[in-house]
């Protein structure tokens, strides 16, 4: 009955800002009939799931559709979630599978050549940003830099891309990623390191 | 080799920092309602005509959560969101027959077999509202009756507060609960005037009740059956006048050898 309480947040012990207890606690209550608590659970993760998936599939629009499917799957499979592990690990595994499925289905029509258009604001770069307190120039620099990074990430090989976005847009720890990908922790660190080296090369000159 | 490696570590740390400094992204507002609709947890509402004008009836898979009047759909949607913190959309299906019958006052609440979403209320408040569901259309009960029936005979005032907080007026008929002295009391769905209008529409004859109360009549006794009732028990005209005895208190009725009616239970049955 009394399982050891798992860490409730990447920053251990930090209470959730919605005041509703840990993810595990929410899941337990949803499964015992308080289904309306699914809404706060979605609220906790929707931004990170969309950001992660958008960068995995290279389209924010597709990511929004996929996010609906992902949360539907999560809801339907909630009984199978093992509360010994972090909820985010489980959620992002479902999200990653959905993204990869989507890429596989879509591959034939993404192969056509795309002419890089520096003016283009479509795809992953057209995201809603929340950056209060920046002066207009700061904001512009931020947008430009964000677009450069988005583009570089979108061009990474799938495996690197997934690891980078899990870490930086999904907010998962190395340990969570290791569990999610069934990889040794050292391998995760090593691959993330190499992914950043590739990013660095591609972004040379952009980040000054 | 070592040197390039160190430079590389430094550079990748810089990349990590740049990624961290990227502005946080928000999910669009439309995502959560779309998800909730998809999993069947979305709240939606019907607009239904009633004796007090058009009302909005909000419901989700958990049950009916809110009934209110509003000047526009937008006003209702905003009121719902600010009360429950989640979005709501219009329901394009027709309201089920039991909901319409309840709204029209043709059905006793407990017979409609509806689920209500009362999770924001306390156990006491839920008990009060469940009890109010038992009062049939055309009848009224005093606040003290509910308090006694749910096992808190001294909590008459708290009973009044619980009824005032009823999130689903009309469907849980708090309008059928009145003061012992004959005053109708307040009503959340448009004030005492609407309370009177609803009771009239259901045949409870509030004007007659007020007159009876003003002249000290609290109970009718049935001479033949030797039991006594609230005046509206079974409908206010159900008791033949030649059989009717008038009582101004329980004590008076009990002293005269009358037993409390088993249907409306005007006093605790010993």
XYZ file of C-alpha atoms in Angstrom, chain B residues 14-128:
115
model
C 27.368 27.484 -24.813
C 24.875 25.749 -27.092
C 23.110 24.288 -24.080
C 22.936 27.752 -22.573
C 21.537 29.230 -25.788
C 18.881 26.554 -25.878
C 18.001 27.307 -22.295
C 17.685 30.998 -23.051
C 15.187 30.466 -25.855
C 11.826 31.980 -24.987
C 9.364 29.570 -23.477
C 6.608 28.503 -25.812
C 2.941 28.398 -24.924
C 0.391 25.931 -26.140
C -2.540 27.677 -27.826
C -5.658 28.134 -25.715
C -7.636 25.926 -28.065
C -5.555 22.821 -27.340
C -6.927 21.902 -23.904
C -10.633 22.138 -24.840
C -9.905 20.103 -27.987
C -8.167 17.422 -25.904
C -10.968 17.324 -23.331
C -13.591 17.000 -26.058
C -11.591 14.176 -27.601
C -11.351 12.147 -24.403
C -14.996 12.790 -23.592
C -14.349 15.109 -20.653
C -15.318 18.355 -22.299
C -18.005 20.491 -20.730
C -20.844 21.518 -22.985
C -24.163 23.227 -22.448
C -27.734 23.204 -23.649
C -30.086 26.171 -23.789
C -33.517 25.179 -22.549
C -36.760 27.131 -22.154
C -38.164 27.169 -18.633
C -40.844 28.910 -16.592
C -38.254 31.576 -15.752
C -37.030 32.092 -19.301
C -34.174 30.526 -21.174
C -31.613 28.777 -18.982
C -28.183 27.320 -19.645
C -27.494 23.763 -18.471
C -23.796 22.796 -18.360
C -22.766 19.160 -18.223
C -19.798 16.859 -18.635
C -19.300 13.130 -18.349
C -19.367 13.543 -14.565
C -22.883 14.987 -14.626
C -24.743 18.271 -14.714
C -22.529 20.934 -13.221
C -24.203 24.298 -13.568
C -27.564 25.871 -14.353
C -27.849 29.584 -14.804
C -29.462 32.394 -16.681
C -27.369 34.704 -18.866
C -27.965 37.476 -21.346
C -25.869 35.758 -24.003
C -23.985 32.551 -24.690
C -20.741 34.498 -24.322
C -21.790 35.717 -20.875
C -22.635 32.183 -19.807
C -19.369 30.752 -21.161
C -17.395 33.400 -19.281
C -19.333 32.777 -16.064
C -18.671 29.045 -16.359
C -14.962 29.490 -17.037
C -14.477 31.852 -14.150
C -16.335 29.549 -11.764
C -14.726 26.244 -12.767
C -11.505 27.334 -14.459
C -12.124 25.267 -17.570
C -13.590 26.107 -20.958
C -17.035 25.123 -22.182
C -18.601 24.746 -25.614
C -22.145 24.624 -26.931
C -23.757 21.166 -27.142
C -25.402 20.603 -30.504
C -27.359 17.555 -29.392
C -30.885 17.813 -27.984
C -31.220 17.732 -24.212
C -32.469 14.333 -22.991
C -36.114 13.917 -22.008
C -35.436 13.593 -18.273
C -33.568 16.908 -18.228
C -36.433 18.628 -20.029
C -39.008 17.057 -17.698
C -37.048 18.261 -14.682
C -36.750 21.768 -16.083
C -40.496 21.772 -16.732
C -41.173 20.637 -13.140
C -42.967 17.495 -14.285
C -40.658 15.111 -12.499
C -39.354 14.611 -9.003
C -35.550 15.047 -9.091
C -34.752 11.664 -7.634
C -36.923 9.992 -10.271
C -35.050 11.638 -13.130
C -32.023 9.496 -12.386
C -29.603 12.211 -13.405
C -26.045 12.548 -12.287
C -24.945 15.874 -10.881
C -21.399 17.102 -10.768
C -21.219 18.452 -7.200
C -17.585 17.749 -6.486
C -16.809 21.325 -5.459
C -19.269 21.118 -2.563
C -18.850 19.810 0.976
C -20.404 16.552 2.137
C -22.986 18.532 4.137
C -23.904 20.663 1.125
C -24.285 17.590 -1.042
C -26.546 15.967 1.578
C -28.773 19.070 1.631
